[in-house]
XYZ file of C-alpha atoms in Angstrom:
711
model
C -1.695 -6.647 10.175
C -1.425 -5.546 6.375
C -3.186 -8.253 4.261
C -3.544 -6.440 0.830
C -1.903 -4.080 -1.314
C -2.877 -1.963 -4.270
C -0.940 0.630 -6.188
C -1.332 2.861 -9.309
C 1.862 4.878 -9.865
C 4.226 6.262 -12.726
C 5.744 2.750 -12.903
C 2.391 1.264 -13.997
C -0.860 -0.202 -12.810
C -0.580 -2.938 -9.909
C 2.426 -3.919 -7.363
C 3.703 -6.266 -9.598
C 4.473 -3.255 -12.342
C 5.629 -1.527 -9.278
C 8.010 -4.050 -7.911
C 9.474 -5.231 -11.363
C 10.635 -1.479 -11.916
C 12.252 -1.402 -8.658
C 13.958 -4.401 -9.383
C 15.153 -3.497 -12.669
C 16.152 0.089 -11.632
C 13.627 1.738 -14.063
C 12.147 4.988 -12.894
C 8.840 6.526 -14.017
C 10.058 10.017 -14.771
C 9.850 11.530 -18.169
C 9.041 14.678 -20.017
C 5.544 15.636 -19.547
C 3.111 15.732 -22.417
C -0.275 15.969 -20.528
C -0.018 20.040 -20.475
C 2.418 22.385 -22.077
C 5.651 23.040 -19.889
C 7.252 25.603 -22.368
C 6.941 28.509 -20.038
C 8.777 26.640 -17.389
C 12.379 25.958 -16.634
C 11.382 22.235 -15.991
C 9.661 19.717 -18.399
C 9.580 16.302 -16.112
C 7.029 14.570 -14.245
C 6.137 11.220 -12.934
C 2.887 10.499 -14.514
C 0.814 6.847 -14.232
C 1.178 5.536 -17.872
C -1.434 5.720 -20.504
C -2.825 9.216 -19.461
C -0.183 11.582 -21.216
C -3.017 12.760 -23.115
C -5.386 13.301 -19.943
C -7.486 16.371 -21.513
C -4.893 18.657 -20.113
C -6.408 18.409 -16.757
C -7.678 22.018 -16.868
C -10.983 21.598 -15.296
C -12.269 20.085 -11.968
C -14.107 17.345 -13.747
C -11.165 15.799 -15.821
C -8.997 15.946 -12.912
C -11.573 14.264 -10.570
C -12.125 11.712 -13.029
C -8.574 10.593 -13.278
C -7.910 10.903 -9.349
C -10.921 8.450 -8.327
C -9.968 6.051 -11.323
C -6.494 5.921 -9.779
C -7.864 5.357 -6.193
C -10.503 2.688 -7.496
C -7.956 0.772 -9.355
C -5.475 0.918 -6.244
C -8.275 -0.161 -3.897
C -9.704 -2.598 -6.182
C -6.128 -4.687 -6.238
C -5.840 -4.260 -2.399
C -9.249 -5.587 -1.926
C -8.829 -8.490 -4.126
C -5.329 -9.432 -2.550
C -6.744 -9.453 1.085
C -9.872 -11.483 -0.296
C -12.134 -9.319 1.341
C -15.262 -10.103 -0.753
C -14.654 -14.157 -0.149
C -14.650 -13.716 3.366
C -17.860 -11.809 3.848
C -16.836 -9.042 6.299
C -19.779 -7.256 7.234
C -19.840 -3.673 5.314
C -20.737 -1.965 8.378
C -17.318 -2.930 10.045
C -15.337 -1.737 7.079
C -13.749 1.641 7.152
C -12.177 3.809 4.622
C -9.338 6.472 5.675
C -8.301 8.320 2.323
C -5.462 10.658 2.199
C -5.101 13.348 -0.415
C -3.392 16.577 -0.795
C -5.437 18.694 -3.170
C -7.203 15.666 -4.589
C -8.889 17.177 -7.593
C -8.493 21.107 -7.085
C -11.843 22.557 -5.718
C -13.833 19.156 -5.188
C -14.709 18.522 -1.801
C -12.286 16.005 -0.445
C -14.650 13.926 1.640
C -16.901 13.537 -1.616
C -14.176 11.836 -3.673
C -13.736 9.300 -0.549
C -17.515 8.699 -0.337
C -17.472 7.719 -4.119
C -14.681 5.268 -3.535
C -16.545 3.835 -0.364
C -19.680 3.348 -2.532
C -17.998 1.447 -5.121
C -16.908 -1.204 -2.910
C -19.861 -1.086 -0.408
C -17.807 0.143 2.744
C -20.512 1.471 5.283
C -18.189 1.809 8.230
C -16.467 5.329 8.951
C -14.935 7.099 5.866
C -12.369 9.783 6.988
C -10.367 11.772 4.651
C -6.933 12.995 5.820
C -5.489 16.043 4.462
C -1.934 17.138 5.473
C -0.542 17.778 1.991
C 2.481 15.443 1.382
C 2.157 13.461 4.251
C -1.653 12.577 3.893
C -1.626 8.906 3.228
C 1.039 8.128 5.521
C -1.225 9.874 8.132
C -4.219 8.021 6.869
C -2.550 4.802 7.709
C -1.896 6.018 11.463
C -5.680 7.119 11.574
C -6.677 3.602 10.301
C -4.923 1.939 13.209
C -6.895 4.097 15.515
C -10.092 2.769 13.760
C -9.276 -0.663 14.405
C -9.374 -0.163 18.135
C -13.146 -0.552 18.450
C -14.545 1.293 15.081
C -14.002 -1.076 12.533
C -12.899 -4.869 11.944
C -10.933 -4.007 8.552
C -9.839 -0.813 7.232
C -8.804 0.073 3.738
C -6.128 3.151 4.065
C -3.988 5.156 1.519
C -4.298 8.069 -0.631
C -4.288 9.473 -4.070
C -3.627 12.613 -6.188
C -3.278 13.463 -9.649
C -0.560 16.029 -11.366
C -2.313 18.807 -12.927
C -0.963 22.386 -14.542
C -1.747 24.247 -11.370
C 0.024 21.896 -8.919
C 3.009 21.782 -11.382
C 3.200 25.597 -11.546
C 2.870 26.022 -7.883
C 5.763 23.900 -6.963
C 7.736 25.173 -9.835
C 6.903 28.935 -8.301
C 8.526 27.686 -5.023
C 11.501 26.764 -6.880
C 11.843 23.248 -5.475
C 11.662 21.401 -8.872
C 14.535 19.451 -10.319
C 15.938 20.209 -13.970
C 16.745 16.485 -13.826
C 15.402 13.335 -12.793
C 14.746 13.546 -8.706
C 18.047 12.312 -7.251
C 17.483 12.304 -3.203
C 20.386 13.217 -1.293
C 22.502 13.985 -4.378
C 22.662 16.145 -7.506
C 20.625 17.879 -9.220
C 18.935 19.467 -6.264
C 15.124 19.248 -6.269
C 12.147 17.028 -6.772
C 10.047 15.674 -9.531
C 6.266 15.869 -9.161
C 4.401 12.796 -9.697
C 0.955 11.194 -8.996
C -0.878 8.180 -8.397
C -2.606 6.023 -5.700
C -1.913 3.405 -3.220
C -4.062 1.606 -0.430
C -3.320 -1.276 1.899
C -5.894 -3.134 3.861
C -5.613 -3.391 7.729
C -7.053 -5.901 10.170
C -6.504 -7.927 13.128
C -3.985 -11.087 12.819
C -6.668 -13.286 14.226
C -9.324 -12.187 12.053
C -6.793 -12.566 8.956
C -5.702 -15.977 9.810
C -9.369 -17.148 10.647
C -10.063 -16.169 7.278
C -7.623 -18.066 5.438
C -5.423 -15.006 4.485
C -1.720 -14.607 5.302
C -0.632 -11.327 6.794
C 2.079 -9.799 4.863
C 3.609 -7.470 7.482
C 2.625 -6.059 10.799
C 1.819 -2.332 11.073
C 3.221 -1.935 14.554
C 2.832 1.789 14.924
C 2.674 5.296 13.792
C 3.825 8.614 14.906
C 2.599 12.338 13.994
C 4.051 15.987 14.796
C 3.878 19.501 13.831
C 6.991 21.605 13.091
C 5.210 24.649 13.880
C 7.794 26.659 11.815
C 6.750 27.373 8.402
C 4.197 27.077 5.608
C 6.483 25.234 3.120
C 9.889 24.710 4.659
C 10.810 22.063 7.276
C 12.005 22.916 10.389
C 15.773 23.307 9.654
C 17.123 21.120 12.888
C 15.109 18.410 11.881
C 13.348 18.570 15.347
C 9.604 18.079 14.000
C 10.459 14.812 11.823
C 12.535 13.719 14.925
C 9.377 13.867 16.946
C 7.465 12.065 14.484
C 10.086 9.219 14.291
C 10.219 9.160 18.157
C 6.447 8.915 18.414
C 6.368 6.150 15.983
C 8.725 4.078 17.826
C 7.360 4.682 21.136
C 3.795 3.746 19.708
C 5.485 0.495 18.177
C 6.902 -0.765 21.320
C 10.285 -1.289 19.410
C 13.683 -0.692 20.204
C 15.289 1.734 17.814
C 18.364 -0.403 17.709
C 16.099 -2.945 15.859
C 15.167 -0.512 12.736
C 16.835 -2.303 9.693
C 15.700 0.200 7.008
C 14.757 3.847 6.624
C 12.445 4.562 3.680
C 13.123 8.473 3.928
C 10.922 11.107 2.777
C 13.864 12.022 0.535
C 12.161 14.727 -1.783
C 15.799 15.756 -3.168
C 15.091 19.477 -1.874
C 17.820 21.750 -0.456
C 15.904 22.330 2.722
C 14.068 18.960 3.115
C 17.143 16.361 2.707
C 19.317 17.878 5.326
C 16.489 18.584 7.795
C 15.274 14.736 7.545
C 19.082 13.681 7.887
C 19.567 15.387 11.020
C 16.328 13.925 12.308
C 17.636 10.481 11.713
C 20.746 11.242 13.519
C 19.011 12.572 16.324
C 16.755 9.376 17.203
C 19.401 6.734 16.019
C 22.643 8.462 16.933
C 25.869 6.654 15.936
C 23.881 3.817 14.163
C 22.547 6.440 11.836
C 25.306 5.410 9.230
C 24.708 1.892 9.831
C 20.947 1.468 9.118
C 20.035 1.380 5.368
C 18.527 4.535 4.081
C 16.881 5.165 0.728
C 14.273 7.219 -1.261
C 12.136 5.702 -3.916
C 10.792 9.258 -5.060
C 13.754 8.605 -7.526
C 11.750 5.840 -9.027
C 8.069 7.398 -8.356
C 8.483 11.036 -8.379
C 6.814 13.017 -5.614
C 3.275 11.477 -5.572
C 2.352 14.279 -3.429
C -0.671 12.888 -1.061
C -0.141 9.540 -2.407
C 3.783 9.611 -1.730
C 3.738 7.996 1.585
C 1.761 4.946 0.918
C 3.215 4.244 -2.394
C 6.687 4.380 -0.386
C 5.246 2.236 2.108
C 4.084 -0.442 -0.360
C 7.593 -0.564 -1.671
C 8.979 -0.863 1.619
C 6.611 -3.810 2.283
C 7.535 -5.423 -0.890
C 11.191 -5.025 -0.208
C 10.562 -6.720 3.383
C 9.276 -9.716 1.529
C 12.021 -9.883 -0.791
C 14.882 -9.352 1.703
C 16.336 -6.250 0.225
C 16.388 -2.667 0.461
C 15.379 -0.525 -2.691
C 17.984 1.748 -4.008
C 17.975 5.557 -4.442
C 18.440 5.937 -8.287
C 20.425 8.738 -10.060
C 22.837 9.124 -6.802
C 25.990 10.383 -7.840
C 27.917 12.121 -4.755
C 26.048 13.145 -1.456
C 25.307 16.498 -0.775
C 26.753 18.104 2.659
C 24.405 17.004 5.550
C 23.138 13.864 3.760
C 23.669 10.235 4.235
C 26.861 9.180 2.775
C 25.386 5.945 0.997
C 21.543 6.131 0.537
C 21.760 2.642 -1.163
C 23.148 4.576 -4.251
C 22.776 1.698 -6.597
C 20.640 0.667 -9.644
C 19.096 -2.333 -8.341
C 17.993 -3.350 -4.669
C 20.599 -4.392 -2.190
C 20.267 -7.451 -0.086
C 19.511 -6.551 3.293
C 18.023 -8.171 6.469
C 14.897 -6.202 7.045
C 12.827 -7.198 9.908
C 11.804 -3.875 11.058
C 11.212 -0.874 8.818
C 10.643 2.778 9.380
C 8.813 4.972 6.531
C 9.073 9.067 7.106
C 6.628 11.643 5.326
C 6.712 15.486 5.752
C 4.576 18.147 4.425
C 3.534 21.608 3.949
C 2.006 23.405 7.208
C 4.925 21.205 9.164
C 2.737 17.990 9.170
C 5.059 15.068 9.655
C 4.114 11.296 9.965
C 5.907 8.125 10.224
C 5.183 4.337 10.449
C 6.921 1.310 11.560
C 6.394 -2.017 9.788
C 7.517 -5.420 11.223
C 7.604 -9.099 9.888
C 4.426 -10.928 10.087
C 3.900 -11.783 13.949
C 5.826 -9.059 15.192
C 4.654 -7.298 18.556
C 3.049 -3.823 18.449
C 1.719 -1.530 21.176
C -0.078 -3.152 23.720
C -3.940 -1.916 23.713
C -4.717 0.171 26.911
C -6.928 2.997 27.690
C -6.723 6.153 29.561
C -9.247 8.585 30.724
C -9.644 11.316 28.634
C -10.699 15.056 30.092
C -11.889 18.244 28.562
C -9.940 20.533 30.203
C -10.873 23.855 28.319
C -13.009 25.176 25.559
C -12.752 28.017 23.010
C -15.402 29.335 20.584
C -15.287 32.011 17.833
C -18.408 32.528 16.159
C -21.409 34.727 15.043
C -22.106 35.270 18.806
C -18.521 36.521 19.382
C -15.238 35.214 21.126
C -15.975 34.239 24.500
C -17.674 31.200 26.350
C -20.284 33.750 27.923
C -21.391 35.254 25.095
C -21.773 31.691 23.372
C -23.748 30.387 26.438
C -26.152 33.415 26.288
C -26.793 32.761 22.855
C -27.765 29.192 23.242
C -30.754 30.834 24.921
C -31.645 33.547 22.443
C -35.177 33.240 20.686
C -33.932 34.732 17.515
C -30.913 33.436 15.218
C -27.690 35.591 15.477
C -25.890 36.778 12.227
C -24.178 34.130 10.515
C -20.548 35.907 10.160
C -17.970 36.364 12.556
C -17.405 39.903 13.312
C -13.931 41.156 12.165
C -11.258 41.049 14.380
C -7.428 40.735 14.614
C -5.593 37.539 16.068
C -3.447 40.042 18.173
C -6.616 41.100 20.489
C -6.610 37.333 21.430
C -2.915 36.761 21.646
C -0.758 39.891 21.877
C 2.293 38.342 20.497
C 0.777 37.076 17.183
C 1.510 38.940 13.855
C -2.016 39.125 12.019
C -0.469 39.843 8.627
C -1.230 37.347 6.116
C -3.390 35.428 8.336
C -6.546 34.252 6.354
C -9.829 34.414 8.403
C -10.070 30.502 8.904
C -6.501 30.645 10.405
C -7.614 33.502 12.609
C -10.689 31.794 13.688
C -9.110 28.831 14.491
C -6.145 30.004 16.133
C -8.372 32.245 18.408
C -10.439 29.225 19.579
C -7.460 27.164 20.082
C -5.900 30.056 22.224
C -9.250 30.385 24.143
C -9.420 26.497 25.173
C -5.726 26.922 26.443
C -6.815 29.995 28.318
C -10.173 28.489 29.518
C -7.956 25.931 31.089
C -5.384 28.023 32.902
C -2.800 26.636 30.795
C 0.403 28.098 29.353
C 2.518 26.118 27.092
C 6.041 26.154 27.397
C 9.006 23.670 27.285
C 8.450 20.141 26.596
C 4.678 20.904 26.949
C 4.660 22.097 23.709
C 6.052 19.152 22.005
C 3.621 17.078 24.185
C 0.413 19.244 23.080
C -1.051 18.155 19.591
C -3.529 19.666 17.099
C -6.305 17.628 15.406
C -8.598 19.867 13.150
C -12.066 19.171 11.202
C -12.748 21.352 8.130
C -14.369 20.775 4.719
C -12.838 23.696 2.753
C -9.639 25.715 2.117
C -9.992 29.436 3.157
C -12.055 30.934 0.306
C -9.840 34.063 0.541
C -6.746 31.869 0.072
C -8.368 30.206 -3.034
C -9.501 33.290 -4.602
C -5.938 35.020 -4.027
C -4.603 32.147 -5.825
C -6.864 32.117 -8.956
C -6.320 35.926 -9.125
C -2.740 35.469 -9.294
C -3.037 32.946 -12.026
C -5.514 35.369 -13.558
C -3.185 38.325 -13.381
C 0.430 36.759 -13.786
C -0.394 33.665 -15.786
C 0.087 29.955 -14.647
C 4.011 30.017 -15.017
C 4.138 33.149 -12.593
C 1.450 32.465 -10.119
C 2.075 33.054 -6.450
C 4.072 30.713 -4.530
C 2.820 32.303 -1.306
C -0.789 31.756 -2.255
C -0.053 28.411 -3.702
C 1.120 27.341 -0.386
C -2.130 28.108 1.295
C -4.507 26.256 -0.796
C -3.844 23.109 1.124
C -6.523 21.817 3.765
C -4.263 21.935 6.669
C -3.066 25.376 6.088
C -4.973 26.676 8.916
C -3.846 23.973 11.185
C -0.244 24.840 10.200
C -0.726 28.660 11.205
C -2.382 27.903 14.578
C 0.426 25.309 15.388
C 3.117 27.782 14.459
C 1.304 30.726 16.648
C 0.712 28.645 19.719
C 3.694 26.329 19.384
C 1.752 23.166 19.189
C 4.179 20.544 18.185
C 2.756 17.280 19.351
C 0.741 14.884 17.051
C -0.732 17.217 14.309
C -3.601 16.166 11.476
C -6.297 17.451 9.679
C -9.241 15.605 8.432
C -12.461 16.281 6.613
C -16.067 14.001 6.866
C -18.218 16.681 5.537
C -20.749 17.834 7.693
C -19.909 17.251 11.470
C -16.273 16.861 11.061
C -15.297 19.445 14.265
C -16.826 16.543 16.303
C -14.757 13.959 14.185
C -11.893 15.483 14.971
C -12.720 15.517 18.674
C -13.469 11.834 18.702
C -10.711 11.070 16.841
C -8.037 13.116 19.075
C -9.935 11.285 22.027
C -8.725 8.052 20.777
C -5.196 8.953 19.915
C -4.739 10.683 23.455
C -6.304 7.499 25.206
C -4.287 4.971 23.625
C -1.092 6.539 23.070
C 1.879 7.816 25.036
C 3.174 10.531 23.069
C 0.968 13.377 24.023
C -0.288 14.748 27.358
C -2.921 17.231 25.691
C -4.549 17.858 22.321
C -6.415 20.791 21.052
C -9.009 19.327 18.802
C -12.109 20.887 16.962
C -13.317 22.455 13.732
C -13.385 25.756 11.663
C -15.344 27.280 8.746
C -14.875 30.666 6.743
C -17.748 31.815 4.335
C -16.737 33.279 0.994
C -17.060 36.632 0.433
C -19.901 36.291 -2.108
C -22.053 34.402 0.318
C -24.811 36.772 1.433
C -25.313 37.823 5.307
C -27.697 35.636 6.758
C -28.963 38.476 9.085
C -31.378 37.688 11.336
C -34.103 35.116 10.220
C -37.282 33.835 11.434
C -37.614 30.054 12.825
C -39.452 29.169 9.810
C -36.362 30.194 7.390
C -33.980 28.589 9.372
C -32.853 25.319 7.929
C -29.761 23.192 7.153
C -28.724 25.595 4.256
C -28.297 28.499 6.428
C -24.371 28.756 6.355
C -22.556 29.951 9.221
C -18.573 30.579 9.916
C -16.348 30.303 13.126
C -14.475 27.734 14.861
C -14.841 25.521 17.896
C -11.947 23.900 19.905
C -11.771 21.770 23.193
C -8.351 21.159 25.210
C -8.255 17.381 25.631
C -5.948 15.855 28.604
C -4.984 12.863 30.425
C -5.129 14.454 33.712
C -8.358 16.586 35.245
C -7.954 20.104 36.461
C -9.915 21.918 38.973
C -11.168 25.529 38.426
C -10.058 28.537 40.465
C -13.579 28.499 42.594
C -13.278 24.583 43.332
C -15.970 23.695 41.229
C -15.675 21.002 38.361
C -13.212 22.459 35.876
C -12.676 19.526 33.571
C -15.195 17.272 31.987
C -14.850 13.488 31.609
C -15.116 11.897 27.938
C -16.734 8.757 29.539
C -17.115 7.275 26.039
C -16.950 7.656 22.281
C -18.253 6.064 18.973
C -17.765 6.175 15.048
C -19.679 4.635 12.787
C -20.661 5.034 9.287
C -22.780 7.594 7.724
C -26.561 7.210 9.014
C -25.497 4.521 11.630
C -25.772 6.815 14.476
C -27.136 3.983 16.880
C -23.955 2.136 16.479
C -21.946 5.265 17.325
C -24.085 5.721 20.499
C -24.179 2.135 21.540
C -20.452 2.040 21.418
C -20.032 5.363 23.362
C -22.575 4.354 26.103
C -20.788 0.756 26.347
C -17.559 2.583 26.892
C -19.206 4.660 29.698
C -21.021 1.971 31.389
C -24.362 3.780 30.787
C -27.708 3.390 29.133
C -29.793 5.719 27.259
C -32.076 6.462 30.371
C -28.849 7.954 32.194
C -28.734 10.665 29.207
C -29.913 13.947 30.709
C -29.134 16.361 27.687
C -28.289 15.723 24.134
C -26.151 18.483 22.185
C -26.594 17.994 18.382
C -26.765 20.006 15.251
C -30.226 18.103 14.320
C -33.522 18.885 16.011
C -35.442 16.581 17.958
C -37.537 15.266 15.071
C -34.576 14.528 12.976
C -32.769 12.589 15.677
C -35.708 10.619 16.597
C -35.744 9.472 12.828
C -32.441 8.201 13.080
C -32.030 6.709 16.741
C -35.547 6.359 18.035
C -38.140 7.789 20.029
C -36.434 7.861 23.089
C -34.437 10.843 22.334
C -37.565 12.992 21.982
C -37.999 13.058 25.882
C -34.442 14.186 26.301
C -33.858 17.903 26.792
C -31.809 19.210 23.746
C -29.344 21.946 23.172
C -29.033 22.801 19.461
C -26.596 25.582 18.561
C -27.517 25.794 14.954
C -31.008 27.217 15.871
C -29.324 30.371 16.628
C -25.943 30.040 15.088
C -26.478 28.847 11.780
C -24.935 25.602 10.443
C -21.270 25.756 9.906
C -20.167 22.576 8.474
C -17.260 21.824 10.926
C -17.769 24.175 13.774
C -21.193 23.351 14.667
C -20.592 19.952 15.977
C -17.767 21.299 17.939
C -20.077 24.059 19.193
C -22.454 21.090 20.352
C -19.644 19.406 21.998
C -18.682 22.839 23.886
C -22.380 23.296 24.821
C -22.494 19.831 26.440
C -19.448 20.936 28.371
C -20.979 23.863 29.603
C -24.059 22.108 30.535
C -22.129 19.853 32.917
C -19.863 22.766 34.368
C -23.220 24.903 35.075
C -24.670 21.666 37.002
C -27.422 21.635 34.903
C -26.747 18.006 34.004
C -24.316 15.122 35.306
C -24.476 13.169 31.392
C -24.670 14.700 28.263
C -24.889 13.062 25.005
C -23.100 14.714 22.009
C -23.922 13.884 18.366
C -23.321 14.646 14.749
C -24.572 12.767 11.605
C -25.763 15.765 9.603
C -24.800 14.615 6.046
C -21.363 13.594 6.662
C -19.113 10.401 6.143
C -19.363 9.490 9.716
C -21.761 9.504 12.524
C -20.261 10.580 15.828
C -21.181 10.380 19.450
C -19.567 11.517 22.578
C -20.814 10.747 26.471
C -19.832 13.421 28.803
C -19.758 13.266 32.713
C -18.789 15.296 35.519
C -16.457 12.608 36.839
């Protein structure tokens, strides 16, 4: 249930200001005064009032501060609305899932989330979802997964800030409107905005026992990948269609009961028709009967915060028995809805079930379905999940045999991946324009499919997803973006370079090359996020019916100026030794036998997520699901050494044989924990163990545990 709402938007601070503006037909779009727009053909933006002189936002510190201020104010309102402090929910059982596109330019996104969590003493899992403009909608979906065992209450949403570079990037793409954003109408184009929004989610029994009245039911969510283009949606709307259909399936609701659709409705030439085609494919003849509108006409496009702010407007509309209008609507454009509530005030409408849709760069789509309090939702059920295949790219090479041998090496290996072209792994792939991170991830993902003996074709492509953990955008792409500004000026920066500076750019490239069209998301938790991605993918695959397989893992790319670690002594090998590469596992709901008749699949018998530093809780949950105890563990695979683990979880772990990929490969912030998982898989495949425990907690925002068995 949703029990709290908080918003900071171009319409003001708080949900009250937001709703008053919606009721009165007042938008938050106005000429930009925060920074100069004299070199651009567009001068409109949707900025939070009171920050028009926000220091021109030309440095990381200024934008970070403003981004965090928006987030903290929105969380505080939702926190107080849900009366969390009064009810004394244990901090260790409260989680935060924060969605953001660029956050604050070059800031590490997970650190922004950690600062928000620290302010409210949130000590459960802290996860950052970064899928460009669908980030906060995806964050709400991830929050629903955490409520299944990892948390009792989750604060979910997102934030972003409007900076000169973001404005210039969208301007270079040619998608900004010369007038106020008028989705499905004229003028064509979007208006950039900013802000933050958060919702509090918890089980209905907990809310009512604490004396809190649920606002609406979060019935289900759906994710998908277009596997089409860096910035443009798949023209037929097939990707958005899958996200909607997956949400309907997850919510266990008849699509004939959807009363209102809050469209992504960005107003652009490519997005609006593609989204309308998707709606028509899902709802057929009912498409013109369902109320549909876009509140970007009020809020502008708030980037990573857009989805959650639109969800909040949808919730408030459901409470008031109305649907919000699409402001500035004149006449419908071709291939768009005829009547997207083209009024100046909300329209009365029975609204029991609502659908909210988001789309983004990299083809990451997300949708959520909301129902009146007490509405049903998906029944909880768990399916076994298997690791069908594994793929690695690292300093040791590109194959599992080299990886396995490296784990036995006495001396460390060089930290960088030797240069290679993706077409040596996938002959049909075009290597032109691929950054190293995309090359690493795609090769590792392809190798995991090859290791499982699976070729994707037909509907299986739509039923295979991708969940990626990473901490940085590609340094090569970041440098190309900065260089384009230095050489051309802000108003003429490279649109292509701008499209590659979102965190999910590598996942977008990977999904396109391999045709991975199922559930798709990119997350970061700092060091260890590769394993966090595997755990989240396991939870999704185990409890949902919209995918048969998911490729999951982590990827890292070192910057050019990072010196080669070379061969180092064991004394010099520390957590600061950086490495690069990728590690992926292919998860499935059906086991597979290897060609020689031996065990080809490894079972994920249990998993756990907990707050940073609370590894014992993650281990206990994983062992409980597996029906095992610590004495049953035969090997531990982790980035930490035995002494570090003993300090975290107890002396018992010293007696368990350990595999530590960091010892020879170096610390790759996301990939190392995925490599640890693959090391556990190989230990079971080779008959060296029957039960393996995979761990990660080295400085990230979550503690992760996986229990792997041979059956």
